[in-house]
Structures are given as structure tokens and as C-alpha cells.
Amino acid sequence: MTRGPSQRDIQAYENVYASDYDFEPILVRYRRDAALRSLREHKPDYIIEIGCGLEPLLPHYLASGEEAVRRWVVAEPAQKFAEAARMVAADHPEMAVEQGFFEDIADRIVSEYGRADMVICSGLLHEVPDQIRMLHAISQVMGPDAVVHVSVANATSLHRRMAKAMGLIDDLQQMSGRNLLLQQHRVYTLESLIRDLQGAGLQPVKQGGILLKPFTHEQMRLVLAAIGSDVLAGLGKLGEEFPELASEIFVDARLVEG
């Protein structure tokens, strides 16, 4: 039986993601850059960010030279992350923080703020127990011309292919120890991500890859000093060029007309 969102161990999730673990801070930066590119492309006036971690996107978006937005709503269940978002909101009156699992508070967000021009669901969909419920909640808060940006871990990434070749996993979609530690429930392919989006009435309009990562997080942390920033930047470009091998994938989608 699928567990509801309230059954997630949000305290354990918060503790793991608040720690400086392996290569993840670097991947967060590349994941954030993908979301920012989508935001700059669409220039929305009202944005909903689902799950912000310790760094909400709004300051990064404004720092990239974009004009102020009318409204930015962060939906965040973890106390520590919600508090971090409120600290940012203290300097940005256009930003509101709603604490709770997004699937549970989507109605409240629409009632309070209306429907959004853009929704950011970055690095999250593969972690929720009921991804279809999450996607239907996203559809509910989107205006008729809105875009949702979704990024997830990639089952066909180069480092998972390497793990399979080494005999560490039997199947590319097998859950690893790290997947389980981070309370992840699935590993997406681009095809399965698009299938879930379409099942929730969302039609993809753009897709791509985020950072080609040859090795595990722990191994990448160990070799980072040796490969240097130029190689890392090259791996970022290769992730965009070869999304099927990238560490993560993203899809931008709109509501299906009618």
C-alpha cells in the first residue's frame, strides 16, 4: 500500500539533506542552474517553488539579472528549511512561505494566492511516495498558460550504467543504498517521467539533462580536486548534450488544452 505524504520521515530527510554529504552540493548547483534557465526563458510573474532546501531559488533568480516578480510562494514541509526560507522572505516581501506537504496544502495556496504562472519541482518527484498525487496537485495550482519544471534522478545515467557494468546493481532502475537513505521511491527514465506527467494532464514542451557524472557521489567528491573546475564545467555541458547519460533529467510541461 502506498504511504501518504504525512508518513514520510521528514525529520530524517531534513537531517540528511542539511548535511554536507559527498558531491550533492555540486549537483544541487547544476540542478538549480537548470531551473533558473527555465525561469529566465518563461519570465513568470508568480512562481510556486515546491521544496526549497536551505536555499530558495528567488535570490539566485534575482541575482541573475532578472526583474522582481510579483509573487513567489515556497511550499516546504521541513521545519529547518521552512525557517531558512522565512529568513530570505524577510528581505523579499514578494515571497511567502507555506509550511506543509505540497499535496496537502495545494488548495490553501490556490485560495490564498491564486494559480501560478510557473511551478518548480526540482529534485523531488522521485522522493514522494505518491508521485501521481503530487503531479495532480501541481496541475491544480497551474494557471492555463503555466509551465512546470520537473527534475529527477536519471536511471540511465552514466554512473548507474557503470554500477551495472561493475555488478553493483542488476538493473538500471534498481534502488541503491543511497536512494533508500534519501527516502527515494523510484528512479526515473525520461520515458517514465513523461508518462507520469501525461497521466496528470501535463504535456512536455522541453526536456534535457543535468551534469554528466561518471562516478558515484563519494567517488566524485574524491576526484573533484584532481579534475578541477574546467573538467566539471565540461561535464555540465556534456550533460546537456547527452541527457540520456546525465546524472539528472528535466522536463518542462504545460497543461493539456481542454
PDB file of C-alpha atoms in Angstrom, residues 2-252:
ATOM      1  CA  THR A   2       1.377   3.417  -0.956  1.00  0.00           C
ATOM      2  CA  ARG A   3       2.112   5.642   2.027  1.00  0.00           C
ATOM      3  CA  GLY A   4       0.649   9.131   2.202  1.00  0.00           C
ATOM      4  CA  PRO A   5       2.877  12.212   2.296  1.00  0.00           C
ATOM      5  CA  SER A   6       2.369  12.678   6.026  1.00  0.00           C
ATOM      6  CA  GLN A   7       4.033   9.303   6.614  1.00  0.00           C
ATOM      7  CA  ARG A   8       7.378  10.447   5.256  1.00  0.00           C
ATOM      8  CA  ASP A   9      10.081  10.752   7.925  1.00  0.00           C
ATOM      9  CA  ILE A  10      10.613  14.439   7.312  1.00  0.00           C
ATOM     10  CA  GLN A  11      12.977  14.802  10.285  1.00  0.00           C
ATOM     11  CA  ALA A  12      15.362  12.177   8.909  1.00  0.00           C
ATOM     12  CA  TYR A  13      15.034  13.709   5.434  1.00  0.00           C
ATOM     13  CA  GLU A  14      15.858  17.144   6.829  1.00  0.00           C
ATOM     14  CA  ASN A  15      18.909  15.859   8.710  1.00  0.00           C
ATOM     15  CA  VAL A  16      20.391  14.109   5.674  1.00  0.00           C
ATOM     16  CA  TYR A  17      19.823  16.993   3.257  1.00  0.00           C
ATOM     17  CA  ALA A  18      21.072  19.619   5.726  1.00  0.00           C
ATOM     18  CA  SER A  19      24.423  17.835   5.992  1.00  0.00           C
ATOM     19  CA  ASP A  20      27.307  18.428   3.602  1.00  0.00           C
ATOM     20  CA  TYR A  21      27.227  14.985   2.033  1.00  0.00           C
ATOM     21  CA  ASP A  22      29.603  13.886  -0.678  1.00  0.00           C
ATOM     22  CA  PHE A  23      29.091  15.515  -4.093  1.00  0.00           C
ATOM     23  CA  GLU A  24      25.479  16.606  -3.574  1.00  0.00           C
ATOM     24  CA  PRO A  25      26.148  20.366  -3.087  1.00  0.00           C
ATOM     25  CA  ILE A  26      27.727  20.469  -6.563  1.00  0.00           C
ATOM     26  CA  LEU A  27      24.786  18.618  -8.104  1.00  0.00           C
ATOM     27  CA  VAL A  28      22.372  20.978  -6.321  1.00  0.00           C
ATOM     28  CA  ARG A  29      24.095  23.890  -8.061  1.00  0.00           C
ATOM     29  CA  TYR A  30      23.674  22.330 -11.508  1.00  0.00           C
ATOM     30  CA  ARG A  31      20.070  21.359 -10.731  1.00  0.00           C
ATOM     31  CA  ARG A  32      19.409  24.945  -9.642  1.00  0.00           C
ATOM     32  CA  ASP A  33      21.002  26.312 -12.817  1.00  0.00           C
ATOM     33  CA  ALA A  34      18.632  24.204 -14.929  1.00  0.00           C
ATOM     34  CA  ALA A  35      15.635  25.601 -13.060  1.00  0.00           C
ATOM     35  CA  LEU A  36      16.970  29.151 -13.423  1.00  0.00           C
ATOM     36  CA  ARG A  37      17.379  28.720 -17.187  1.00  0.00           C
ATOM     37  CA  SER A  38      13.758  27.663 -17.417  1.00  0.00           C
ATOM     38  CA  LEU A  39      12.655  30.600 -15.285  1.00  0.00           C
ATOM     39  CA  ARG A  40      14.601  33.061 -17.428  1.00  0.00           C
ATOM     40  CA  GLU A  41      13.097  31.568 -20.567  1.00  0.00           C
ATOM     41  CA  HIS A  42       9.497  31.935 -19.398  1.00  0.00           C
ATOM     42  CA  LYS A  43       9.805  35.043 -17.157  1.00  0.00           C
ATOM     43  CA  PRO A  44       6.818  34.196 -14.943  1.00  0.00           C
ATOM     44  CA  ASP A  45       5.200  36.775 -12.705  1.00  0.00           C
ATOM     45  CA  TYR A  46       4.057  34.341  -9.988  1.00  0.00           C
ATOM     46  CA  ILE A  47       6.067  31.225  -9.090  1.00  0.00           C
ATOM     47  CA  ILE A  48       5.451  28.319  -6.727  1.00  0.00           C
ATOM     48  CA  GLU A  49       8.601  26.522  -5.557  1.00  0.00           C
ATOM     49  CA  ILE A  50       7.955  23.067  -4.091  1.00  0.00           C
ATOM     50  CA  GLY A  51      10.654  22.150  -1.586  1.00  0.00           C
ATOM     51  CA  CYS A  52      13.434  24.727  -1.260  1.00  0.00           C
ATOM     52  CA  GLY A  53      16.070  23.043   0.885  1.00  0.00           C
ATOM     53  CA  LEU A  54      18.367  25.536   2.579  1.00  0.00           C
ATOM     54  CA  GLU A  55      18.462  27.886  -0.407  1.00  0.00           C
ATOM     55  CA  PRO A  56      15.243  29.114  -2.030  1.00  0.00           C
ATOM     56  CA  LEU A  57      15.620  29.981  -5.702  1.00  0.00           C
ATOM     57  CA  LEU A  58      14.363  33.565  -5.544  1.00  0.00           C
ATOM     58  CA  PRO A  59      17.667  35.284  -4.547  1.00  0.00           C
ATOM     59  CA  HIS A  60      19.543  33.315  -7.206  1.00  0.00           C
ATOM     60  CA  TYR A  61      16.944  34.279  -9.811  1.00  0.00           C
ATOM     61  CA  LEU A  62      17.171  37.970  -8.960  1.00  0.00           C
ATOM     62  CA  ALA A  63      20.985  37.791  -8.832  1.00  0.00           C
ATOM     63  CA  SER A  64      20.994  36.546 -12.428  1.00  0.00           C
ATOM     64  CA  GLY A  65      19.735  39.960 -13.518  1.00  0.00           C
ATOM     65  CA  GLU A  66      16.020  39.244 -13.728  1.00  0.00           C
ATOM     66  CA  GLU A  67      13.468  41.827 -12.635  1.00  0.00           C
ATOM     67  CA  ALA A  68      11.473  41.363  -9.436  1.00  0.00           C
ATOM     68  CA  VAL A  69       8.490  39.028  -9.536  1.00  0.00           C
ATOM     69  CA  ARG A  70       5.016  39.805  -8.190  1.00  0.00           C
ATOM     70  CA  ARG A  71       4.718  36.678  -6.032  1.00  0.00           C
ATOM     71  CA  TRP A  72       6.936  33.748  -5.055  1.00  0.00           C
ATOM     72  CA  VAL A  73       5.432  31.049  -2.838  1.00  0.00           C
ATOM     73  CA  VAL A  74       7.606  28.371  -1.228  1.00  0.00           C
ATOM     74  CA  ALA A  75       5.868  25.165  -0.090  1.00  0.00           C
ATOM     75  CA  GLU A  76       8.197  23.357   2.328  1.00  0.00           C
ATOM     76  CA  PRO A  77       7.360  20.651   4.929  1.00  0.00           C
ATOM     77  CA  ALA A  78      10.694  20.560   6.803  1.00  0.00           C
ATOM     78  CA  GLN A  79      10.947  22.950   9.747  1.00  0.00           C
ATOM     79  CA  LYS A  80      14.628  23.802   9.220  1.00  0.00           C
ATOM     80  CA  PHE A  81      14.157  24.505   5.525  1.00  0.00           C
ATOM     81  CA  ALA A  82      10.977  26.499   6.098  1.00  0.00           C
ATOM     82  CA  GLU A  83      12.836  28.648   8.626  1.00  0.00           C
ATOM     83  CA  ALA A  84      15.630  29.244   6.101  1.00  0.00           C
ATOM     84  CA  ALA A  85      13.016  30.326   3.551  1.00  0.00           C
ATOM     85  CA  ARG A  86      11.402  32.689   6.057  1.00  0.00           C
ATOM     86  CA  MET A  87      14.781  34.343   6.633  1.00  0.00           C
ATOM     87  CA  VAL A  88      15.002  35.004   2.895  1.00  0.00           C
ATOM     88  CA  ALA A  89      11.383  36.185   2.819  1.00  0.00           C
ATOM     89  CA  ALA A  90      12.188  38.790   5.474  1.00  0.00           C
ATOM     90  CA  ASP A  91      14.176  40.648   2.790  1.00  0.00           C
ATOM     91  CA  HIS A  92      11.720  39.895  -0.029  1.00  0.00           C
ATOM     92  CA  PRO A  93       8.116  40.984   0.632  1.00  0.00           C
ATOM     93  CA  GLU A  94       7.014  39.268  -2.588  1.00  0.00           C
ATOM     94  CA  MET A  95       7.959  35.889  -1.089  1.00  0.00           C
ATOM     95  CA  ALA A  96       5.585  33.808   1.069  1.00  0.00           C
ATOM     96  CA  VAL A  97       6.376  30.546   2.862  1.00  0.00           C
ATOM     97  CA  GLU A  98       3.697  27.895   3.380  1.00  0.00           C
ATOM     98  CA  GLN A  99       4.839  25.019   5.578  1.00  0.00           C
ATOM     99  CA  GLY A 100       3.452  21.595   4.858  1.00  0.00           C
ATOM    100  CA  PHE A 101       3.499  18.808   2.301  1.00  0.00           C
ATOM    101  CA  PHE A 102       2.562  20.385  -1.009  1.00  0.00           C
ATOM    102  CA  GLU A 103      -0.057  17.769  -1.826  1.00  0.00           C
ATOM    103  CA  ASP A 104      -1.842  18.677   1.415  1.00  0.00           C
ATOM    104  CA  ILE A 105      -1.679  22.470   1.064  1.00  0.00           C
ATOM    105  CA  ALA A 106      -2.223  22.981  -2.689  1.00  0.00           C
ATOM    106  CA  ASP A 107      -5.861  24.011  -2.107  1.00  0.00           C
ATOM    107  CA  ARG A 108      -4.778  26.534   0.504  1.00  0.00           C
ATOM    108  CA  ILE A 109      -2.171  28.026  -1.823  1.00  0.00           C
ATOM    109  CA  VAL A 110      -4.704  28.489  -4.625  1.00  0.00           C
ATOM    110  CA  SER A 111      -7.222  30.013  -2.220  1.00  0.00           C
ATOM    111  CA  GLU A 112      -4.669  32.437  -0.786  1.00  0.00           C
ATOM    112  CA  TYR A 113      -2.606  33.375  -3.827  1.00  0.00           C
ATOM    113  CA  GLY A 114      -4.399  32.122  -6.938  1.00  0.00           C
ATOM    114  CA  ARG A 115      -2.953  29.955  -9.699  1.00  0.00           C
ATOM    115  CA  ALA A 116       0.707  30.275 -10.671  1.00  0.00           C
ATOM    116  CA  ASP A 117       2.471  31.140 -13.918  1.00  0.00           C
ATOM    117  CA  MET A 118       5.220  28.606 -13.160  1.00  0.00           C
ATOM    118  CA  VAL A 119       5.842  25.753 -10.735  1.00  0.00           C
ATOM    119  CA  ILE A 120       9.312  24.489  -9.815  1.00  0.00           C
ATOM    120  CA  CYS A 121       9.524  20.862  -8.634  1.00  0.00           C
ATOM    121  CA  SER A 122      13.266  20.293  -8.613  1.00  0.00           C
ATOM    122  CA  GLY A 123      14.895  17.090  -7.375  1.00  0.00           C
ATOM    123  CA  LEU A 124      11.746  15.963  -5.591  1.00  0.00           C
ATOM    124  CA  LEU A 125       9.268  13.897  -7.623  1.00  0.00           C
ATOM    125  CA  HIS A 126      11.256  10.646  -7.290  1.00  0.00           C
ATOM    126  CA  GLU A 127      11.204  11.066  -3.497  1.00  0.00           C
ATOM    127  CA  VAL A 128       7.465  11.305  -2.832  1.00  0.00           C
ATOM    128  CA  PRO A 129       5.508   8.094  -2.125  1.00  0.00           C
ATOM    129  CA  ASP A 130       2.641   9.021  -4.469  1.00  0.00           C
ATOM    130  CA  GLN A 131       4.051  10.870  -7.459  1.00  0.00           C
ATOM    131  CA  ILE A 132       0.723  10.936  -9.295  1.00  0.00           C
ATOM    132  CA  ARG A 133      -0.952  12.709  -6.381  1.00  0.00           C
ATOM    133  CA  MET A 134       1.892  15.244  -6.417  1.00  0.00           C
ATOM    134  CA  LEU A 135       1.515  15.843 -10.162  1.00  0.00           C
ATOM    135  CA  HIS A 136      -2.241  16.272  -9.914  1.00  0.00           C
ATOM    136  CA  ALA A 137      -1.689  18.803  -7.114  1.00  0.00           C
ATOM    137  CA  ILE A 138       0.774  20.643  -9.362  1.00  0.00           C
ATOM    138  CA  SER A 139      -1.783  20.694 -12.186  1.00  0.00           C
ATOM    139  CA  GLN A 140      -4.313  22.129  -9.751  1.00  0.00           C
ATOM    140  CA  VAL A 141      -2.174  25.190  -8.896  1.00  0.00           C
ATOM    141  CA  MET A 142      -1.192  25.987 -12.501  1.00  0.00           C
ATOM    142  CA  GLY A 143      -2.845  28.743 -14.499  1.00  0.00           C
ATOM    143  CA  PRO A 144      -3.992  27.957 -18.072  1.00  0.00           C
ATOM    144  CA  ASP A 145      -0.694  29.087 -19.650  1.00  0.00           C
ATOM    145  CA  ALA A 146       1.590  27.999 -16.818  1.00  0.00           C
ATOM    146  CA  VAL A 147       4.722  25.845 -17.067  1.00  0.00           C
ATOM    147  CA  VAL A 148       6.035  23.305 -14.577  1.00  0.00           C
ATOM    148  CA  HIS A 149       9.749  22.485 -14.393  1.00  0.00           C
ATOM    149  CA  VAL A 150      10.399  18.976 -13.026  1.00  0.00           C
ATOM    150  CA  SER A 151      13.864  17.473 -12.485  1.00  0.00           C
ATOM    151  CA  VAL A 152      14.646  13.982 -11.191  1.00  0.00           C
ATOM    152  CA  ALA A 153      17.486  11.494 -10.891  1.00  0.00           C
ATOM    153  CA  ASN A 154      18.142   9.627 -14.155  1.00  0.00           C
ATOM    154  CA  ALA A 155      18.013   5.804 -14.223  1.00  0.00           C
ATOM    155  CA  THR A 156      20.095   5.631 -17.424  1.00  0.00           C
ATOM    156  CA  SER A 157      22.877   7.929 -16.209  1.00  0.00           C
ATOM    157  CA  LEU A 158      26.489   7.064 -16.944  1.00  0.00           C
ATOM    158  CA  HIS A 159      27.306   6.368 -13.289  1.00  0.00           C
ATOM    159  CA  ARG A 160      24.364   3.944 -12.965  1.00  0.00           C
ATOM    160  CA  ARG A 161      25.439   2.246 -16.186  1.00  0.00           C
ATOM    161  CA  MET A 162      28.928   1.976 -14.664  1.00  0.00           C
ATOM    162  CA  ALA A 163      27.481   0.456 -11.487  1.00  0.00           C
ATOM    163  CA  LYS A 164      25.592  -2.120 -13.551  1.00  0.00           C
ATOM    164  CA  ALA A 165      28.720  -2.950 -15.569  1.00  0.00           C
ATOM    165  CA  MET A 166      30.610  -3.478 -12.294  1.00  0.00           C
ATOM    166  CA  GLY A 167      27.901  -5.781 -10.961  1.00  0.00           C
ATOM    167  CA  LEU A 168      26.907  -3.402  -8.149  1.00  0.00           C
ATOM    168  CA  ILE A 169      23.305  -3.282  -9.376  1.00  0.00           C
ATOM    169  CA  ASP A 170      21.426  -5.780 -11.526  1.00  0.00           C
ATOM    170  CA  ASP A 171      19.103  -3.304 -13.209  1.00  0.00           C
ATOM    171  CA  LEU A 172      19.365   0.397 -14.051  1.00  0.00           C
ATOM    172  CA  GLN A 173      16.186   1.138 -12.115  1.00  0.00           C
ATOM    173  CA  GLN A 174      17.213  -0.844  -9.034  1.00  0.00           C
ATOM    174  CA  MET A 175      17.170   1.226  -5.834  1.00  0.00           C
ATOM    175  CA  SER A 176      20.653   1.788  -4.426  1.00  0.00           C
ATOM    176  CA  GLY A 177      21.602   2.188  -0.769  1.00  0.00           C
ATOM    177  CA  ARG A 178      21.859   5.932  -1.333  1.00  0.00           C
ATOM    178  CA  ASN A 179      18.377   6.015  -2.905  1.00  0.00           C
ATOM    179  CA  LEU A 180      16.977   4.340   0.199  1.00  0.00           C
ATOM    180  CA  LEU A 181      18.909   6.595   2.599  1.00  0.00           C
ATOM    181  CA  LEU A 182      17.392   9.643   0.914  1.00  0.00           C
ATOM    182  CA  GLN A 183      13.888   8.120   1.089  1.00  0.00           C
ATOM    183  CA  GLN A 184      13.598   7.945  -2.688  1.00  0.00           C
ATOM    184  CA  HIS A 185      10.839   5.734  -4.086  1.00  0.00           C
ATOM    185  CA  ARG A 186      11.787   5.347  -7.752  1.00  0.00           C
ATOM    186  CA  VAL A 187      14.454   6.108 -10.342  1.00  0.00           C
ATOM    187  CA  TYR A 188      13.032   7.674 -13.472  1.00  0.00           C
ATOM    188  CA  THR A 189      13.873   7.254 -17.111  1.00  0.00           C
ATOM    189  CA  LEU A 190      12.916  10.103 -19.408  1.00  0.00           C
ATOM    190  CA  GLU A 191      10.145   7.904 -20.812  1.00  0.00           C
ATOM    191  CA  SER A 192       8.647   7.049 -17.409  1.00  0.00           C
ATOM    192  CA  LEU A 193       8.813  10.689 -16.300  1.00  0.00           C
ATOM    193  CA  ILE A 194       6.957  11.827 -19.412  1.00  0.00           C
ATOM    194  CA  ARG A 195       4.421   9.045 -18.922  1.00  0.00           C
ATOM    195  CA  ASP A 196       3.658  10.205 -15.373  1.00  0.00           C
ATOM    196  CA  LEU A 197       3.416  13.842 -16.474  1.00  0.00           C
ATOM    197  CA  GLN A 198       0.995  12.956 -19.248  1.00  0.00           C
ATOM    198  CA  GLY A 199      -1.041  10.860 -16.822  1.00  0.00           C
ATOM    199  CA  ALA A 200      -1.607  14.023 -14.784  1.00  0.00           C
ATOM    200  CA  GLY A 201      -2.693  16.061 -17.809  1.00  0.00           C
ATOM    201  CA  LEU A 202       0.690  17.684 -18.445  1.00  0.00           C
ATOM    202  CA  GLN A 203       2.246  17.848 -21.908  1.00  0.00           C
ATOM    203  CA  PRO A 204       6.063  18.121 -22.161  1.00  0.00           C
ATOM    204  CA  VAL A 205       7.364  21.084 -24.152  1.00  0.00           C
ATOM    205  CA  LYS A 206      11.088  20.777 -23.376  1.00  0.00           C
ATOM    206  CA  GLN A 207      13.438  18.182 -21.917  1.00  0.00           C
ATOM    207  CA  GLY A 208      17.135  17.870 -21.167  1.00  0.00           C
ATOM    208  CA  GLY A 209      19.942  16.592 -18.959  1.00  0.00           C
ATOM    209  CA  ILE A 210      21.784  17.947 -15.936  1.00  0.00           C
ATOM    210  CA  LEU A 211      25.514  17.178 -15.446  1.00  0.00           C
ATOM    211  CA  LEU A 212      27.196  14.055 -16.732  1.00  0.00           C
ATOM    212  CA  LYS A 213      28.640  12.352 -13.628  1.00  0.00           C
ATOM    213  CA  PRO A 214      30.882   9.347 -14.374  1.00  0.00           C
ATOM    214  CA  PHE A 215      31.153   8.058 -10.804  1.00  0.00           C
ATOM    215  CA  THR A 216      29.230   7.820  -7.531  1.00  0.00           C
ATOM    216  CA  HIS A 217      28.822  10.860  -5.283  1.00  0.00           C
ATOM    217  CA  GLU A 218      31.573   9.616  -2.947  1.00  0.00           C
ATOM    218  CA  GLN A 219      33.969   8.965  -5.823  1.00  0.00           C
ATOM    219  CA  MET A 220      33.194  12.342  -7.417  1.00  0.00           C
ATOM    220  CA  ARG A 221      33.994  14.060  -4.128  1.00  0.00           C
ATOM    221  CA  LEU A 222      37.355  12.292  -4.001  1.00  0.00           C
ATOM    222  CA  VAL A 223      38.356  13.179  -7.585  1.00  0.00           C
ATOM    223  CA  LEU A 224      36.951  16.709  -7.645  1.00  0.00           C
ATOM    224  CA  ALA A 225      40.211  18.369  -6.620  1.00  0.00           C
ATOM    225  CA  ALA A 226      42.078  16.417  -9.282  1.00  0.00           C
ATOM    226  CA  ILE A 227      39.760  17.095 -12.216  1.00  0.00           C
ATOM    227  CA  GLY A 228      39.322  20.812 -11.495  1.00  0.00           C
ATOM    228  CA  SER A 229      36.604  23.308 -12.364  1.00  0.00           C
ATOM    229  CA  ASP A 230      37.205  23.241 -16.142  1.00  0.00           C
ATOM    230  CA  VAL A 231      36.530  19.497 -16.345  1.00  0.00           C
ATOM    231  CA  LEU A 232      33.481  19.914 -14.121  1.00  0.00           C
ATOM    232  CA  ALA A 233      32.138  22.630 -16.411  1.00  0.00           C
ATOM    233  CA  GLY A 234      32.741  20.308 -19.363  1.00  0.00           C
ATOM    234  CA  LEU A 235      30.763  17.566 -17.647  1.00  0.00           C
ATOM    235  CA  GLY A 236      27.964  20.080 -17.203  1.00  0.00           C
ATOM    236  CA  LYS A 237      27.891  20.787 -20.945  1.00  0.00           C
ATOM    237  CA  LEU A 238      28.034  17.070 -21.760  1.00  0.00           C
ATOM    238  CA  GLY A 239      25.018  16.504 -19.516  1.00  0.00           C
ATOM    239  CA  GLU A 240      23.088  18.997 -21.624  1.00  0.00           C
ATOM    240  CA  GLU A 241      24.337  17.411 -24.867  1.00  0.00           C
ATOM    241  CA  PHE A 242      23.669  13.789 -23.826  1.00  0.00           C
ATOM    242  CA  PRO A 243      20.646  13.822 -21.489  1.00  0.00           C
ATOM    243  CA  GLU A 244      20.286  10.030 -21.645  1.00  0.00           C
ATOM    244  CA  LEU A 245      23.656   9.793 -19.816  1.00  0.00           C
ATOM    245  CA  ALA A 246      23.228  12.783 -17.492  1.00  0.00           C
ATOM    246  CA  SER A 247      23.033  12.412 -13.732  1.00  0.00           C
ATOM    247  CA  GLU A 248      19.585  14.020 -13.738  1.00  0.00           C
ATOM    248  CA  ILE A 249      16.929  14.831 -16.315  1.00  0.00           C
ATOM    249  CA  PHE A 250      14.338  17.575 -16.513  1.00  0.00           C
ATOM    250  CA  VAL A 251      11.090  18.199 -18.337  1.00  0.00           C
ATOM    251  CA  ASP A 252       9.178  21.458 -18.741  1.00  0.00           C
TER     252      ASP A 252
END
